[in-house]
Every structure is written in structure tokens, then in C-alpha cells.
Amino acid sequence: MSIPRLNEDEVEQLPPDIAKKARALLLSLVRPHLPMAIFLFVIVVLTALFLVIGPIFIADALDNGVPKAVEGDPGPLIRAVSAFIISAIASAVLAFASTRLVGITAQKVVYTLRSRLFGHIQRLDLGYHERSTSGRLVSRQTSDMESVQQFLTYSLFDTALALFEMTFIAVTLIVLDVPLAIVVFLGFIPLFFITKSAHTSQRNAYRRTRTSIAKVIVHFVETMGGIRAVQAYRRQPDRRGTLKDEDTAYRDANTDALRGVAWFAGWTRLVGNVTQTVIIIVGAWLVIEDWTQVGVLAAFILYLRRFYGPLDELVQSFNLYQSASAALEKMAAVLDTDPEVVAPSHPKTLPAHSSHQVSGATSAAEELASKPSGRSIDLNHVRFSYGDGPDVLPRFDLRIPAGEIVALVGATGAGKSTLVKLVTRFYDPSEGRVTIDEVDLRDLDDTQLRASVVMVTQESFLFAGTISDNIRIGNPDAGDDEVIAAATAVGLDPYIRNLPEGYDTDVKKRGGRLSSGQRQLVSFARVFLANPDIVVLDEATAHLDIPSERLVQKALATVLEGRTAIIIAHRLSTVEIADRVLVMDSGRIIEDGTPDELISGAGKFAQLHKAWRDSLV
Amino acid sequence: MRPLLRFWPDLRSRIGVYIAVLALTLLANGIQLIIPLITGHIIDGPIAHRDLSGLWLPVLGVLIIGIAEAVALWGRRLLVAPVVAQWEITWRSRLFDRLQYTSVAIHDSWESGQLLSRAINDLSQLRRFFAFGIPFLVTTPLIIIIGTIILTFLQPVFGLIMLIMAIPTIATVTVFEKRYREASRLSQDTVGEITTEVEESIQGIRILKSFGRSPWAAQRFSLLSRKFQGIEVRKAKLDSWFWSVLILLPTLAQAAIVAVGTWGVVQGWTTIGTVVAGVTISMVMRMPIEMLGFLLADALMALTAAARYWEVIDIRHDITDADGRIADAPDVGRYKGELDFEDVDFHFADTDRETLKNLNLHIEPGQTLAIVGATGSGKTTLASLVPRLQDVTGGSVRVDGTDIRDLPVNEVRNLVSVSFEDPILFSTSVAENVSMGAPGVDDDAIWRALEITAAKDFVERLPEGLDTQVGEQGLSLSGGQRQRLALARAVIGAPRILVLDDPLSAVDVDTEDRVQRALREILPDSTTLIIAHRPSTSALADAVAVLDEGRIVALGTHDELLGSSPLYRELMGASGAADHATVERSAAEHSSEGGTR
């Protein structure tokens, strides 16, 4: 037997127990639908039963009903035909119910799986996201999900149905004639080995298809995302070449998988047909030796055909199952990854504010008017490194009192971004603790942390939807007037009013193109809506022209009043609104003081500031 | 049907194999009609007569036909596998290539997930359809028709019963088809939306996390998934109606054949044997009829997938060479690098609002022009015109007097090197990312380019130097580091024309200053258009143009403009913007020795 051998090396390395985890995942998805599963089980049994008995009524009509009717007694015929029609209607109703219920249940399961995967990916720490490729995670939610959905919708029920039909026929066969039934069951021995071998090779082939299609998706996403550079640098032939390589691997895996199905289906059918021939020979011999009756043999042969009929369904289902389980393995691997930044099991809350509420349920005017008190930030004996790598931030202490605005200055790679990632708990420190109002961030409830500390980064990503939707990321509950107030505060409002549909303009459609400067203004507007205690700005004004930057700063000066803020900026104009400047170099804070102190001193900041002054007019 | 028919050229190129597949499908399905005949013969003949010697021939026949069926089944799948697997990737490469050459403006109007879902989900749907759907769609009706004809010959009334049954079947199909097609389109479009949402939720993870909006995003996603769930359930409900009708109708026909046939036997116009044969044949026909439901649903999904595929392939390429195509590597002529904007107008295709209006600029070869303007004044659009990422809608951009629209697209892009405000790095090594600007250069040239952009130091410190993998699948670099690598890519190979769109916004002033000076010294011959926010940049340029709402409102050197243009002074932060003046002054006092360089 020669089911094609597959190259084992091509199979992506997954944890050894991943198949078990995938099964556990499937089980956990199906468990909540247990009552429905039982109900469907009953439907399966009934459907199989009607499939088997339907032909009996027809046979009865032909064998008894017709001769009797010819003789003038239509009773038996009417009964048999009526029974057949009733069984036909019952079959149709069962098919109706099962298609519907399977569809509904499968979609529920897929919905749960989708949401679970989405939620888990969102929970994974930033470190994970920085290490992994977006395209690969996208492929889990698209191509792999499709595979699972296909299996659940089209195969699970059919598999059960085929198995029951075969069981009922097997029982019938045993009742009919034991020796002949034994011949049939002997045919199961080669079938067992064929299936076992196909299981191994097909699982590998389908794992390869999942791995290779993910690579295709990664390449596709990257190319389309970077289309400007692709075109400007004429990378099309090169990109096409890479796609071809990735896609060839996918095609080969797919061809192997489909060929595997061919072998599996062919062998299965062959075993079925050879068994049939053997049955005829053995049966004929038994009949001639008078060990069995002609009618029994005839029924046997007729049933045998039906017995092997569902095998094709099973082969098809088997492959959808292999594909889906390879996909489930990939998903299980993602779901099995624990975030390194974990939510506390017993979350603490921040001490109450005197005048500022975190809930954000108050009206815009009140929120903007309320004088927040800010919160203090403490970094105690904090050290940070990625994994076991060298220290990015050697051990240090830092205290930022509530309401202080701190400017963080230093060359690229000095550790400024890492420091703020600790304060925003994108990373946990390798040693020491980061606290806000004396509460360790690791103990703080995530919702409260995110409501309290907000960071604006240099990249200003827009989500599909309208501009006001995008601003509302700061506070999804904000009303239109609050959105407009926030946009006005950062100077975005006039631009938006110029757009075809104003605040309702879709950022991806007609006239919704925003320049990078405008996108950054959207980021700022989000902060205005979010109304946090602590604001972290990481290079957030880099794409703004000087007047826009000033406008933002003016607005910030108002909004930051009373709040705690950490601002990273290369343009030292930011320092104008800072109470304190920290200069970092190679992960250490080398200068710390008020702007005036540092400017008048002879340190690094004085130099930087001089260079910056010179760079101005 | 049209979207599917458009795949005919692909089908025709492999028509031999495909016909073989169809023949084998027909054979495998047709044999099912023969085996019962032979087994019937065996039972009635040799077994009934206990004639062991008469058994061998028909048994051999059963065995041969059984083997033939298995071989046909195996052969069909084996033959079709490589063909459809190849088609899928061929179609994807066409889609990919169409998109690679589609202009940026059109790209921006598509949601990313809509493109991806077409390239992946729709194409795999089409692959399945071509592998199984079509062969069965072709052979199944054939078997039904043959069966009906046999029935008609057997007994015209039986044929009539099958024809009568066809009426409600066709009616059901008609009702079903329209609704299912709508649902299918909605479903596949929603897959695109889901893909977009997934992509964005991962690419925008920093923003979602920093605002604590992951639960909000999850909720939004749930809503979309619910919508998708609803559509799929709608499809399942349509399926349930359709499939149960298709199960019911042929069985009712069978019952009718028994009833009418018996009546015929009583009346004397038919025989019991004919009724038995009729029932047996109608039994064999049930399976194909039931299968029609699945096949039709599959065909409608494939039709939607095909329509969605062709929508992308049919995207018009609006920025092309003179012959309407885009050559990958056209000959590149020798140019001095004189760059002109003549009466340039630009508006996006979907709006009349002019982004750039009647714009005139002239840059001598080797000169540097800085473009200064407020956010949204059209600077980036202006920059995108030079490498023909967008084409003007009025006037012309000229290199050495030639309208760049008369040059092959990739000749222009060869002459013009661009650095974008959002640096784009690909998932490959630093060396490859940088050398993209001038393929084939050696490591020395890469190091020189990195030195110009002040990136040499940090690249040397990377774990594997030039060979370090960067981009999404590699090491994550800071914004400033990425910008400097992207800039190195632009300057490597001393391009004729350099377009720099705020290339150093994330770099500290000191480094920026070093890079600016290095650029001027090392690339004296490159004509440079640079978008600048900072005075230090524009001060180094030979001339500065001030852009306001798509028009050039002032042109001159930095010093001239400081004197003559209030807008320029404001943009450079030099105007006495009242509320900042005091802060500025106090800051200036502290650096009292500053101001000269």
C-alpha cells in the first residue's frame, strides 16, 4: 500500500501534546451545547433508522402489496405505501430539523471560538504581539476558522449519521446471517489499517497546509500594508517571487492532502467492492451447500451496497476533520499561550479621588471642568530586561508626585519608551515594583488601570469606521458634543468640518483621508475624552507642524493641569510645559531637575537645549 | 453565471485532465447502476439454479467493475488534486499582482480584510468548487436525465411522474437560488469585514491596550460575529428547506410509481416486473437528486466567490506606462534631475475638492527645495506625485522637461527615491531592507548609507549586524531607528531625485542635524524635495516653498521668507504667537549664549 510519504521536517513544530489540547478545546466548545447534542443524537438515530427501514416498506409493497392488490385486496399495498410516505415525510422533517439545528449550533460554537480567540489575543501582552506577526494571528481567525466551521457545519452530523446507518445495517446483517456477516466484518481489518495510515499522513499534510497558508497570509498582509514602499521601490517582482515560494509550499501541501484523500477513498472503495465479491462467492457456496437461503443472500448483497455507501461520506468527513483538527491545534497553541502581564487574581482599587471620578460617567462639561488631582507614580528598585537578555533599564528608583508633568529626554534607545511601558504596564519589571498611589500595578484592576493611565504613541492608528468612532476610542460612552469638544480642543475640528460628511466621514472611504498630523490630532482628542489621571505621551507630536504642536500643547497645558504626565519628545518645546526634566542615557537617569535648573547647568540637557534653540529660527 | 464562466481560459488550458476527471466521475457514479444489475443476474441465475460453474464469470465481472469503480474514484481525485491546487495559487498570484500594481489611492479605498478574504477564503471556496462541485454538477443531472429516460422507456407514466416532480423541484430551486445568492454575498462580504476587524485589532493593539479598549473591541467584534452568525444561520435555514424538499420529492415520486404502477397492473397496462424495475431505478436516482441541493448551494457560494475575485481583478490601473501596462524594469535614461511642477492640480478621484491647486515649482538639478505647510495643507500629496504614487489631475510634473506621465512608471520610480513619514520595513534583514533602494550594492555601500543616516552605530550593535531580521517578523526597532533605516534605503545609490516626507520626525534634533548635513555633503547631485516641520531643515535648503491649502503662497530662501511671510514665521514658530512668546523668551534667556552656529 502506498499512501504517499510526507516529509516530516516540513511539519511545523508544535508542542507534542497539541493534539490533546485541540481535542480538549473542541470538547470545551461543545460541552455547553450538551442538551442540543443529545437532541441531535436522537435525530441522528431516527434519521439512520428511517434510512434503513424506508426501503423495507417499498420491498413490502412490491413483494406483498402489489400481488395482493392485483388479486383485488388493495389494503396491504395502501398500508405499505402509506408507511413509506410517512417515513419519507419523517425523513424530510428530520433532515429539516437536523440541518437547521446543526447549522445553528455549529454557528454558536464558531461564534464562541471566535470570541474566545479574539479576547485571548487582546489579553496577550504587548511583548507577545511584538514577537509575533499580525498576519499569523489573522490566519488563525480567518483561514483556520473557516476550516473548523466547515467541519462543524457539514461533517460532524454526517459522520454520526453514516456511523449509525452502518451500525443498523450491520445489526441487520448479523440477524440475517452470522457467517456472512463475519466475512463483512473481516473487511474491517484492512479498513482499520488503511484508516490508521491515512490518519498519520493526512494529519501531517493538513498541518502543513495550515502552516503554509499562514505564511501566505503573512506575506499578503505585509505587502498590502506596505504597498507604498512596494511600489516606490519597485518590489513587485520580488514580492511576487516570495508569494510564489510560499504558495508553492501551500499548493504542494494541499496536493498531498488531496492525493491522500484519493488514496484513502480509493482503497476504502476497493476493500468494500472486494468484500462484496467475496460475499457473493461465499454466499453462493453457502446457498448451494444449503446452509443459507437465496433470499438471505439477495438481501445481503443489497444491504452490503448500502453498508459501504456511507464510507464515502466518512472519508470526506475524515478529511474535513483532519483539516479542522490541524486548524484547532493552531488555535489551541494561541489559546494556550499565557500572557506574561497577567490580571491580578484579587484586584485592588485605587484610593478615591477628592474631586475626580474614574468612572467617566459624568458629562463632558463637568469632566473638563473638574479639577483632577492626578496620581503619584513610584518605581522602586526597578530593573528591566527582555527575558534573560542584558538590562535595558538597570536598577533605579523614581518618584513622580501627583500632578507633576515630567519631560523624558534622551537619545533613541536610551530607555525612555521602556520606562513608560513599565508605567503603563505594557511590561512588568524584571525586578522591583511600579506603583500608582502606592498600589502595585500588578495588583491593580485592569479596567481601572487603563482608565487611570493613558498613553499616546507616535503611531496613530485609525480603525475602520467614522472619525467620531475613532475619537470615541478614548471613551466609547461619550456623546457627540463631547467628541466635538475634544476635537476642538486639539484643533482638529476645522479639518473635520471640511470633510464631506464631517464627523461621520468614514476614514477609509470617500474624502476620509487624514494626514499623519491629523491622525495624531485624533490620538490627542482620544486622550481628552479618556480623561485619565496619568497621561503618557510617547513622541506623540512628532508628525505635527509647529503651530499644530503649539495648539496641542496649549490644550494640553489646560488639560494636564492637576494630572500627572510623562512626556517623551525630541522637540524640546515640550519642556515648556514640564515641571521637571529627566535625562536618560543607556537606561539610566543621568539628570533630574526643573527645566530652568538643567538649562542653566552644564549637563547634557543644557547642550541638547542649546542645540534645539539653534535649530529654531 | 458570468463570473464563473470567466474562468474558462484556465479550464481550457487543462481541459484534457478536466475532461478525464469528468469522465471518471461519470464512470464512478454510473457503475453504481451496473453492479445491482449483475448481482441481480447472479441471484436469479447461477445461485437460483445452484450452478457453481456459472458463477465465475459474473463474479469476475463484479470484481472487475468493483476494481474499476475504486480506480475511477481514486483516479478522479488524484487527477484533480494538483490541477485545482495549482489553480488556487495561480488565481491568488493574479489577484496579488493586480493589487501590487493598483494605485495607492484605490488601495486606500479598500478595507484590508476585504482583499485578504478574497485572496484566501474565496479562492479556497473556488478550489473546492472546481474539484468537486463542477464534476458533480455536470454528471449528476446527466444521471438524473438518463434515469428519467430509462424510466420513460420502461413505462411512459413513470417518466411522466418524474417530470411532474421536476416542476416543484425547479420552483424550489428558483425560490431558493435568489435568496441563497443574497445570503451568500452578504456572508462572504461579512467574512471580509471580520477579517478587517481582526487585522485592525492586532495592528492597533497598542492603542486598544493603552486606552483599555480591548473589551470594547471584543464587544464590537462580537457584534460583527453575531451578524455573521445570523447570516450563516439564515443560510442553514434556507438549506434546511431546500434539502428537505429535495429529500421528500423523489421519495414521493417513488411512492407514486408504486401506487400508479400497481393501479396499472390491476388495469393491465403494465407488469409487476416493470414496477419493480421502475422502483429500483428511482431508488438509484434519489441520491443524485438529494445531492443537487448541496451542489447548488456550493455553486452559489462559488459564484459569489468568483464575483468577488473578479471585482479585484477588474480594478482599473490608472497609473500606467503609455501602453496601459506597467513594465517592471524599463530602461532608465540619463537625466540631470531637473524637477518641475507646472500648473499642477490634484484632487482625489471621489471628490471635486482640489487638494493641490495651480501649483508651480522649479528645482534645479542638485538643488534642495523644502516644502513647509500646516497639517493637511497637501504636502504629502505633493510628495506622492513625484514617484507617481498618484498622478496629477491637471498640469504636469516634469523631469528634465518631460512629463513623467509620458515615462514608464518604473523608470520614474527608479529615478526617484522616497522616504515616507511612516517608515515601512519589510520582514527581512537590515541589509536587504536598505539595499532595496539600489539592488545589487555591496555591504560597503550599505554601511555608507547607514552612516549618512546616523544608523551605523545602532546597526553595529544589533545582534547580527546587517543580517539582523527586522520588520514585523523580526526585531522590533524604535520609530527613530526605523526612520533612519528607511532613509538609508532612500539615499543609497545616490538617486537622481530624492523625495523625503518628514523623514526624521522621530529622531532627536542633534541626530537630525547631523543627517541633514551629511545628506547635503554626500548627495550634492541629488535633486531633493523635502517636507519639513523644523526650521533647521528648511534653513539648509536652497529654497523653501510654503504650502497653504494646496497652493504655494510663498517661495524663497529661509531667511527671505522669515522676513516676508507671516505664515512661514508662524509655521517655523518664529511669529510672536502671543501666548507662547513669554515662554519662548524665558527659555531663550536661559540659553543666553545660544542663537549662533
Tab-separated table of C-alpha atoms in Angstrom, chain A residues 24-169:
chain	number	residue	atom	x	y	z
A	24	ALA	CA	-9.840	19.416	24.821
A	25	LEU	CA	-10.602	22.734	23.130
A	26	LEU	CA	-13.214	21.141	20.890
A	27	LEU	CA	-14.763	19.383	23.849
A	28	SER	CA	-14.928	22.571	25.888
A	29	LEU	CA	-16.678	24.257	22.957
A	30	VAL	CA	-19.257	21.529	22.522
A	31	ARG	CA	-19.938	20.909	26.219
A	32	PRO	CA	-22.285	23.906	26.744
A	33	HIS	CA	-24.411	22.534	23.931
A	34	LEU	CA	-24.756	19.111	25.503
A	35	PRO	CA	-28.593	19.105	25.647
A	36	MET	CA	-28.696	20.087	21.991
A	37	ALA	CA	-26.071	17.468	21.227
A	38	ILE	CA	-28.214	14.823	22.882
A	39	PHE	CA	-31.244	16.016	20.968
A	40	LEU	CA	-29.267	15.895	17.726
A	41	PHE	CA	-28.081	12.450	18.711
A	42	VAL	CA	-31.694	11.319	18.867
A	43	ILE	CA	-32.321	12.910	15.486
A	44	VAL	CA	-29.293	11.101	14.061
A	45	VAL	CA	-30.531	7.771	15.364
A	46	LEU	CA	-34.021	8.364	13.980
A	47	THR	CA	-32.710	9.554	10.622
A	48	ALA	CA	-30.498	6.485	10.319
A	49	LEU	CA	-33.401	4.296	11.324
A	50	PHE	CA	-35.664	5.753	8.647
A	51	LEU	CA	-32.888	5.464	6.097
A	52	VAL	CA	-32.702	1.744	6.856
A	53	ILE	CA	-36.420	0.966	7.173
A	54	GLY	CA	-37.722	3.118	4.302
A	55	PRO	CA	-36.660	0.581	1.661
A	56	ILE	CA	-38.270	-2.218	3.731
A	57	PHE	CA	-41.705	-0.656	3.154
A	58	ILE	CA	-41.021	-0.393	-0.550
A	59	ALA	CA	-39.908	-4.029	-0.617
A	60	ASP	CA	-43.022	-4.962	1.292
A	61	ALA	CA	-45.188	-3.026	-1.169
A	62	LEU	CA	-43.575	-4.822	-4.081
A	63	ASP	CA	-43.416	-8.294	-2.533
A	64	ASN	CA	-46.812	-8.386	-0.859
A	65	GLY	CA	-48.822	-5.289	-1.661
A	66	VAL	CA	-48.768	-5.430	-5.456
A	67	PRO	CA	-49.714	-9.142	-5.833
A	68	LYS	CA	-52.476	-8.666	-3.243
A	69	ALA	CA	-53.732	-5.551	-5.000
A	70	VAL	CA	-53.768	-7.386	-8.289
A	71	GLU	CA	-55.817	-10.009	-6.565
A	72	GLY	CA	-58.248	-7.282	-5.531
A	73	ASP	CA	-57.104	-6.525	-1.975
A	74	PRO	CA	-55.504	-3.067	-2.011
A	75	GLY	CA	-55.217	-2.996	1.821
A	76	PRO	CA	-51.593	-4.234	2.224
A	77	LEU	CA	-50.394	-2.027	-0.655
A	78	ILE	CA	-52.048	1.084	0.729
A	79	ARG	CA	-50.599	0.326	4.158
A	80	ALA	CA	-47.098	-0.234	2.782
A	81	VAL	CA	-47.151	2.841	0.532
A	82	SER	CA	-48.630	4.947	3.329
A	83	ALA	CA	-45.932	3.736	5.695
A	84	PHE	CA	-43.344	4.580	3.075
A	85	ILE	CA	-44.781	8.066	2.529
A	86	ILE	CA	-44.910	8.637	6.276
A	87	SER	CA	-41.306	7.515	6.617
A	88	ALA	CA	-40.374	9.788	3.688
A	89	ILE	CA	-42.080	12.757	5.333
A	90	ALA	CA	-40.456	11.871	8.640
A	91	SER	CA	-37.063	11.699	6.916
A	92	ALA	CA	-37.661	15.082	5.334
A	93	VAL	CA	-38.747	16.613	8.639
A	94	LEU	CA	-35.732	15.116	10.377
A	95	ALA	CA	-33.439	16.412	7.650
A	96	PHE	CA	-35.078	19.809	8.000
A	97	ALA	CA	-34.592	19.814	11.749
A	98	SER	CA	-31.069	18.478	11.693
A	99	THR	CA	-29.825	20.884	9.006
A	100	ARG	CA	-31.312	23.765	10.931
A	101	LEU	CA	-30.173	22.728	14.379
A	102	VAL	CA	-26.724	21.664	13.247
A	103	GLY	CA	-26.346	24.984	11.429
A	104	ILE	CA	-27.477	26.971	14.447
A	105	THR	CA	-25.368	25.016	16.918
A	106	ALA	CA	-22.279	24.998	14.709
A	107	GLN	CA	-22.555	28.764	14.346
A	108	LYS	CA	-22.894	29.151	18.098
A	109	VAL	CA	-19.750	27.117	18.602
A	110	VAL	CA	-17.881	29.060	15.936
A	111	TYR	CA	-19.064	32.310	17.488
A	112	THR	CA	-17.769	31.230	20.885
A	113	LEU	CA	-14.462	30.123	19.421
A	114	ARG	CA	-14.067	33.375	17.511
A	115	SER	CA	-14.829	35.495	20.538
A	116	ARG	CA	-12.606	33.428	22.782
A	117	LEU	CA	-9.706	33.683	20.359
A	118	PHE	CA	-10.251	37.390	19.836
A	119	GLY	CA	-10.457	38.050	23.567
A	120	HIS	CA	-7.382	35.974	24.286
A	121	ILE	CA	-5.310	37.684	21.612
A	122	GLN	CA	-6.333	41.012	23.102
A	123	ARG	CA	-5.300	39.804	26.555
A	124	LEU	CA	-1.877	38.653	25.402
A	125	ASP	CA	0.831	41.047	26.493
A	126	LEU	CA	2.447	43.541	24.190
A	127	GLY	CA	5.652	41.524	24.278
A	128	TYR	CA	3.851	38.639	22.608
A	129	HIS	CA	2.453	40.935	19.943
A	130	GLU	CA	5.855	42.445	19.307
A	131	ARG	CA	7.289	38.974	18.815
A	132	SER	CA	4.533	37.551	16.657
A	133	THR	CA	3.294	38.536	13.236
A	134	SER	CA	-0.131	40.051	12.803
A	135	GLY	CA	-0.714	38.010	9.646
A	136	ARG	CA	-0.221	34.765	11.519
A	137	LEU	CA	-2.788	35.704	14.143
A	138	VAL	CA	-5.114	36.859	11.367
A	139	SER	CA	-4.818	33.469	9.697
A	140	ARG	CA	-5.968	31.791	12.930
A	141	GLN	CA	-9.152	33.840	12.807
A	142	THR	CA	-9.809	33.508	9.075
A	143	SER	CA	-8.483	30.522	7.196
A	144	ASP	CA	-8.251	28.214	10.205
A	145	MET	CA	-11.664	29.303	11.454
A	146	GLU	CA	-13.175	28.544	8.060
A	147	SER	CA	-11.798	25.039	8.267
A	148	VAL	CA	-13.346	24.451	11.679
A	149	GLN	CA	-16.658	25.895	10.555
A	150	GLN	CA	-16.718	23.634	7.501
A	151	PHE	CA	-16.202	20.591	9.651
A	152	LEU	CA	-18.815	21.508	12.225
A	153	THR	CA	-21.443	22.507	9.682
A	154	TYR	CA	-21.024	19.813	7.088
A	155	SER	CA	-19.298	16.855	8.675
A	156	LEU	CA	-19.960	16.245	12.308
A	157	PHE	CA	-23.605	15.311	11.794
A	158	ASP	CA	-22.943	13.383	8.601
A	159	THR	CA	-20.220	11.367	10.313
A	160	ALA	CA	-22.553	10.378	13.110
A	161	LEU	CA	-25.295	9.593	10.614
A	162	ALA	CA	-23.022	7.425	8.492
A	163	LEU	CA	-21.792	5.545	11.552
A	164	PHE	CA	-25.309	4.854	12.767
A	165	GLU	CA	-26.521	3.816	9.353
A	166	MET	CA	-23.639	1.375	9.139
A	167	THR	CA	-24.353	0.103	12.619
A	168	PHE	CA	-28.030	-0.518	11.864
A	169	ILE	CA	-27.161	-2.289	8.657
